[in-house]
Amino acid sequence: MRKKRINWVWLLLLIGLGLYLFTPLGFHAQVFVNRVLSHNPEPVASRTADIPDLQDWELTDMEGKTFPVISVKGEVTLLNFWASWCPPCVAEMPSLDTLYGDYKDQVRFLFIARDQKERVTTYLEKEGYDFPVYFERGLTPKKLYYGGLPTTYILDKSGKIAVAHSGAADWNAPEVRDLLDSLLVK
């Protein structure tokens, strides 16, 4: 009798693991866990607040128009590297969308998708997001390249990195808003 109970437990564990790994249920569970575990991003230490070389870095918008990133110099800028297939990226998107809605006239937002354009378009339409999405042309500057997603940077008006954060975060937190407000005043 005990042997059958153990087999049922293992069977249930295998079914649960299969659902988690191979179905959309697992993706949504990962998004939920990332939302719960996300924390507020913190400003980087002054010794690491480098100025990335944006001179030759170009992006392409959803319509295929080229955008020279150097043109953001003089503006507070939020750069977010993300993908629609990335659970932590999807987890933080609602907070980024809210922040974008409130600061889009004051802060330059560059949502840089490392994904296929069709998937991005489908995702944006499904979620109702209208923030500007770009795709990379060429190589990301070394000071901004990080292999993991999501990765987000906030640059001050001089181009210095004020925040560098990898992983899901609550970008609509009061601390982020206070930081953006202080950077806008400078």
PDB file of C-alpha atoms in Angstrom, residues 22-159:
ATOM      1  CA  PHE A  22       6.404  22.792 -21.024  1.00  0.00           C
ATOM      2  CA  THR A  23       3.165  24.793 -20.917  1.00  0.00           C
ATOM      3  CA  PRO A  24       2.199  28.474 -20.746  1.00  0.00           C
ATOM      4  CA  LEU A  25       1.199  27.825 -17.132  1.00  0.00           C
ATOM      5  CA  GLY A  26       4.905  27.640 -16.275  1.00  0.00           C
ATOM      6  CA  PHE A  27       5.628  30.923 -18.034  1.00  0.00           C
ATOM      7  CA  HIS A  28       2.862  32.687 -16.099  1.00  0.00           C
ATOM      8  CA  ALA A  29       4.073  31.110 -12.848  1.00  0.00           C
ATOM      9  CA  GLN A  30       7.568  32.482 -13.538  1.00  0.00           C
ATOM     10  CA  VAL A  31       6.136  35.936 -14.248  1.00  0.00           C
ATOM     11  CA  PHE A  32       4.199  35.830 -10.968  1.00  0.00           C
ATOM     12  CA  VAL A  33       7.263  34.744  -8.973  1.00  0.00           C
ATOM     13  CA  ASN A  34       9.365  37.484 -10.577  1.00  0.00           C
ATOM     14  CA  ARG A  35       6.759  40.132  -9.706  1.00  0.00           C
ATOM     15  CA  VAL A  36       6.675  38.955  -6.108  1.00  0.00           C
ATOM     16  CA  LEU A  37      10.461  38.812  -5.787  1.00  0.00           C
ATOM     17  CA  SER A  38      11.260  42.033  -7.669  1.00  0.00           C
ATOM     18  CA  HIS A  39      12.688  44.851  -5.634  1.00  0.00           C
ATOM     19  CA  ASN A  40      13.353  48.523  -6.108  1.00  0.00           C
ATOM     20  CA  PRO A  41      16.419  49.363  -8.184  1.00  0.00           C
ATOM     21  CA  GLU A  42      19.075  51.442  -6.477  1.00  0.00           C
ATOM     22  CA  PRO A  43      21.388  54.096  -7.917  1.00  0.00           C
ATOM     23  CA  VAL A  44      24.869  52.871  -8.789  1.00  0.00           C
ATOM     24  CA  ALA A  45      27.851  53.941  -6.728  1.00  0.00           C
ATOM     25  CA  SER A  46      29.535  57.081  -8.033  1.00  0.00           C
ATOM     26  CA  ARG A  47      32.728  55.159  -8.884  1.00  0.00           C
ATOM     27  CA  THR A  48      30.788  53.047 -11.412  1.00  0.00           C
ATOM     28  CA  ALA A  49      28.658  55.833 -12.841  1.00  0.00           C
ATOM     29  CA  ASP A  50      30.426  55.751 -16.189  1.00  0.00           C
ATOM     30  CA  ILE A  51      29.436  57.540 -19.350  1.00  0.00           C
ATOM     31  CA  PRO A  52      28.824  54.938 -22.078  1.00  0.00           C
ATOM     32  CA  ASP A  53      30.004  55.713 -25.595  1.00  0.00           C
ATOM     33  CA  LEU A  54      26.772  56.261 -27.516  1.00  0.00           C
ATOM     34  CA  GLN A  55      28.417  57.891 -30.540  1.00  0.00           C
ATOM     35  CA  ASP A  56      28.062  55.079 -33.077  1.00  0.00           C
ATOM     36  CA  TRP A  57      25.156  53.194 -31.507  1.00  0.00           C
ATOM     37  CA  GLU A  58      21.975  53.151 -33.556  1.00  0.00           C
ATOM     38  CA  LEU A  59      18.574  51.638 -33.014  1.00  0.00           C
ATOM     39  CA  THR A  60      15.692  50.955 -35.371  1.00  0.00           C
ATOM     40  CA  ASP A  61      12.118  51.755 -34.392  1.00  0.00           C
ATOM     41  CA  MET A  62       9.078  49.604 -35.162  1.00  0.00           C
ATOM     42  CA  GLU A  63       8.643  51.331 -38.548  1.00  0.00           C
ATOM     43  CA  GLY A  64      12.270  50.654 -39.530  1.00  0.00           C
ATOM     44  CA  LYS A  65      13.521  54.218 -39.058  1.00  0.00           C
ATOM     45  CA  THR A  66      17.057  54.601 -37.732  1.00  0.00           C
ATOM     46  CA  PHE A  67      17.491  56.342 -34.389  1.00  0.00           C
ATOM     47  CA  PRO A  68      20.962  57.570 -33.340  1.00  0.00           C
ATOM     48  CA  VAL A  69      21.153  57.036 -29.574  1.00  0.00           C
ATOM     49  CA  ILE A  70      23.603  59.927 -29.190  1.00  0.00           C
ATOM     50  CA  SER A  71      20.591  62.207 -29.736  1.00  0.00           C
ATOM     51  CA  VAL A  72      19.404  61.468 -26.165  1.00  0.00           C
ATOM     52  CA  LYS A  73      22.397  63.334 -24.737  1.00  0.00           C
ATOM     53  CA  GLY A  74      21.107  66.168 -22.613  1.00  0.00           C
ATOM     54  CA  GLU A  75      17.984  64.218 -21.619  1.00  0.00           C
ATOM     55  CA  VAL A  76      17.267  61.903 -18.715  1.00  0.00           C
ATOM     56  CA  THR A  77      16.977  58.510 -20.408  1.00  0.00           C
ATOM     57  CA  LEU A  78      15.692  55.101 -19.368  1.00  0.00           C
ATOM     58  CA  LEU A  79      17.067  52.207 -21.451  1.00  0.00           C
ATOM     59  CA  ASN A  80      15.370  48.844 -20.971  1.00  0.00           C
ATOM     60  CA  PHE A  81      16.637  45.695 -22.698  1.00  0.00           C
ATOM     61  CA  TRP A  82      13.836  43.112 -22.761  1.00  0.00           C
ATOM     62  CA  ALA A  83      12.099  40.326 -24.687  1.00  0.00           C
ATOM     63  CA  SER A  84       8.512  39.079 -24.806  1.00  0.00           C
ATOM     64  CA  TRP A  85       9.641  35.505 -24.052  1.00  0.00           C
ATOM     65  CA  CYS A  86      11.464  36.563 -20.860  1.00  0.00           C
ATOM     66  CA  PRO A  87       9.370  36.037 -17.663  1.00  0.00           C
ATOM     67  CA  PRO A  88      11.249  38.671 -15.585  1.00  0.00           C
ATOM     68  CA  CYS A  89      10.808  41.160 -18.465  1.00  0.00           C
ATOM     69  CA  VAL A  90       7.081  40.495 -18.652  1.00  0.00           C
ATOM     70  CA  ALA A  91       6.876  40.756 -14.849  1.00  0.00           C
ATOM     71  CA  GLU A  92       8.293  44.282 -14.748  1.00  0.00           C
ATOM     72  CA  MET A  93       6.487  45.649 -17.825  1.00  0.00           C
ATOM     73  CA  PRO A  94       3.357  46.888 -15.982  1.00  0.00           C
ATOM     74  CA  SER A  95       5.492  49.063 -13.691  1.00  0.00           C
ATOM     75  CA  LEU A  96       7.541  50.368 -16.633  1.00  0.00           C
ATOM     76  CA  ASP A  97       4.356  51.106 -18.583  1.00  0.00           C
ATOM     77  CA  THR A  98       2.931  53.098 -15.672  1.00  0.00           C
ATOM     78  CA  LEU A  99       6.206  54.997 -15.285  1.00  0.00           C
ATOM     79  CA  TYR A 100       6.253  55.688 -19.024  1.00  0.00           C
ATOM     80  CA  GLY A 101       2.680  56.993 -18.889  1.00  0.00           C
ATOM     81  CA  ASP A 102       3.596  59.481 -16.183  1.00  0.00           C
ATOM     82  CA  TYR A 103       7.050  60.566 -17.425  1.00  0.00           C
ATOM     83  CA  LYS A 104       6.928  60.194 -21.215  1.00  0.00           C
ATOM     84  CA  ASP A 105       6.999  63.975 -21.734  1.00  0.00           C
ATOM     85  CA  GLN A 106      10.014  64.473 -19.441  1.00  0.00           C
ATOM     86  CA  VAL A 107      12.171  61.349 -19.752  1.00  0.00           C
ATOM     87  CA  ARG A 108      13.343  59.616 -22.930  1.00  0.00           C
ATOM     88  CA  PHE A 109      12.323  55.950 -22.822  1.00  0.00           C
ATOM     89  CA  LEU A 110      14.119  53.459 -25.050  1.00  0.00           C
ATOM     90  CA  PHE A 111      12.624  49.978 -24.769  1.00  0.00           C
ATOM     91  CA  ILE A 112      15.119  47.843 -26.689  1.00  0.00           C
ATOM     92  CA  ALA A 113      13.683  44.479 -27.683  1.00  0.00           C
ATOM     93  CA  ARG A 114      15.937  41.489 -28.117  1.00  0.00           C
ATOM     94  CA  ASP A 115      13.181  39.603 -29.825  1.00  0.00           C
ATOM     95  CA  GLN A 116      11.473  39.130 -33.178  1.00  0.00           C
ATOM     96  CA  LYS A 117       9.460  42.105 -34.380  1.00  0.00           C
ATOM     97  CA  GLU A 118       6.305  40.003 -34.935  1.00  0.00           C
ATOM     98  CA  ARG A 119       6.428  38.649 -31.381  1.00  0.00           C
ATOM     99  CA  VAL A 120       6.965  42.141 -29.976  1.00  0.00           C
ATOM    100  CA  THR A 121       4.044  43.550 -31.975  1.00  0.00           C
ATOM    101  CA  THR A 122       1.755  40.730 -30.825  1.00  0.00           C
ATOM    102  CA  TYR A 123       2.835  41.174 -27.201  1.00  0.00           C
ATOM    103  CA  LEU A 124       2.345  44.968 -27.224  1.00  0.00           C
ATOM    104  CA  GLU A 125      -1.113  44.658 -28.782  1.00  0.00           C
ATOM    105  CA  LYS A 126      -2.177  41.920 -26.379  1.00  0.00           C
ATOM    106  CA  GLU A 127      -1.067  43.895 -23.313  1.00  0.00           C
ATOM    107  CA  GLY A 128      -2.172  47.303 -24.617  1.00  0.00           C
ATOM    108  CA  TYR A 129       1.265  48.924 -24.257  1.00  0.00           C
ATOM    109  CA  ASP A 130       2.099  51.938 -26.404  1.00  0.00           C
ATOM    110  CA  PHE A 131       5.639  52.763 -25.344  1.00  0.00           C
ATOM    111  CA  PRO A 132       8.362  53.183 -27.993  1.00  0.00           C
ATOM    112  CA  VAL A 133      10.144  49.946 -28.883  1.00  0.00           C
ATOM    113  CA  TYR A 134      13.457  49.777 -30.694  1.00  0.00           C
ATOM    114  CA  PHE A 135      15.729  47.087 -32.064  1.00  0.00           C
ATOM    115  CA  GLU A 136      19.510  47.214 -32.042  1.00  0.00           C
ATOM    116  CA  ARG A 137      21.574  47.928 -35.131  1.00  0.00           C
ATOM    117  CA  GLY A 138      25.110  46.807 -34.536  1.00  0.00           C
ATOM    118  CA  LEU A 139      26.756  46.244 -31.199  1.00  0.00           C
ATOM    119  CA  THR A 140      25.641  47.573 -27.841  1.00  0.00           C
ATOM    120  CA  PRO A 141      28.271  49.808 -26.171  1.00  0.00           C
ATOM    121  CA  LYS A 142      30.449  47.747 -23.804  1.00  0.00           C
ATOM    122  CA  LYS A 143      29.402  49.709 -20.725  1.00  0.00           C
ATOM    123  CA  LEU A 144      25.758  48.880 -21.451  1.00  0.00           C
ATOM    124  CA  TYR A 145      26.141  45.287 -22.564  1.00  0.00           C
ATOM    125  CA  TYR A 146      24.940  42.656 -20.150  1.00  0.00           C
ATOM    126  CA  GLY A 147      23.896  39.220 -21.338  1.00  0.00           C
ATOM    127  CA  GLY A 148      20.903  38.850 -19.015  1.00  0.00           C
ATOM    128  CA  LEU A 149      17.395  40.166 -19.481  1.00  0.00           C
ATOM    129  CA  PRO A 150      15.860  42.412 -18.383  1.00  0.00           C
ATOM    130  CA  THR A 151      18.581  44.994 -17.934  1.00  0.00           C
ATOM    131  CA  THR A 152      17.682  48.611 -17.318  1.00  0.00           C
ATOM    132  CA  TYR A 153      19.769  51.775 -17.129  1.00  0.00           C
ATOM    133  CA  ILE A 154      18.837  55.303 -16.194  1.00  0.00           C
ATOM    134  CA  LEU A 155      21.171  57.919 -17.625  1.00  0.00           C
ATOM    135  CA  ASP A 156      21.339  61.472 -16.336  1.00  0.00           C
ATOM    136  CA  LYS A 157      21.428  64.499 -18.650  1.00  0.00           C
ATOM    137  CA  SER A 158      25.219  64.294 -18.986  1.00  0.00           C
ATOM    138  CA  GLY A 159      24.970  60.644 -20.033  1.00  0.00           C
TER     139      GLY A 159
END
